[in-house]
């Protein structure tokens, strides 16, 4: 059975006596390294460490040495992404400056104990114990292996972000595929036998928060900046919650129907296309990629394959003959050439399945108007 490694990031709010100086010292070291990397044009971690470690070690003798290593790693990636933006003409500054209160940790600098929801981190004055404030969704990380981590200081306290990994066995892909079509306000998924639609209502939530923020911005006083961030956080959490619920529902159906492959849309080409400013803003706020990645890891944890197929034209071309479809009444689309008629939501799913099957050279799909269920729950 082929195996795959799944990586997931967990964020814990933490409680503990973290010395203030750890953040300021780390930031000093980091910006010193970023300066050096920018001047010498260094993007290799090994080279930066070789040229700078000794001097920094002498200057900052109290901080555990691995902090200098992780700062080298961070400096390289910060400089690398800055250089990329610079080349594309997207930044004006001459060199990057890191202002966030973020510390990167490696296996020597922190230790996790998820049985007791505790962690320790190395500091200038020995190891400090942290209490992890956890939620039920953190339970799944008990079966995973921790890798890199970051310690963050925000207005409302400290956070520990940890990347966990786990290997899972993935079944052999066959023709039992389930396609997922993500729209701004609903998600359509299923196979030739059964297609379901789940309302997410994402647009309504996004618009409400957008208007709320704009109202606030128009009469913004300095002390209201945290309020804006709070709204943004709340919006993100609400939408994330919906994503997880819908994805779970999909995986339940996929398991029940013996799905071996989940087919997702490769939307990269679509997003790059030029659109009007209003539409662009809306699409960017809408994080379909985030939703896809939630579906992807849940499918893989359940042992299924995940493939991405080109999404161009999936909602406007006939899944049977490839001709352009024309609208025929409210939500219906009709093919002038072969007479196929179907719901526009179902058409996209059928096209995605078709493309997946063409890619693997399996037997082609003959779409007929599939049974549709509106409003969520499926019983196929
Ligand atoms: Zn047709």
GROMACS .gro file of C-alpha atoms in nm, residues 25 34 105 109 121 142 153 158 165 199 314 339:
model
   12
   25UNK     CA    1   1.696   3.924   2.169
   34UNK     CA    2   1.848   3.943   0.750
  105UNK     CA    3   1.170   2.657   1.747
  109UNK     CA    4   1.417   2.419   2.189
  121UNK     CA    5   1.074   2.576   2.592
  142UNK     CA    6  -0.198   1.304   1.986
  153UNK     CA    7   0.345   3.695   2.095
  158UNK     CA    8   0.135   3.384   2.366
  165UNK     CA    9   0.307   1.496   1.060
  199UNK     CA   10  -2.508   2.552   0.128
  314UNK     CA   11  -1.611   2.289  -1.623
  339UNK     CA   12  -2.940   1.761  -2.628
   0.00000   0.00000   0.00000
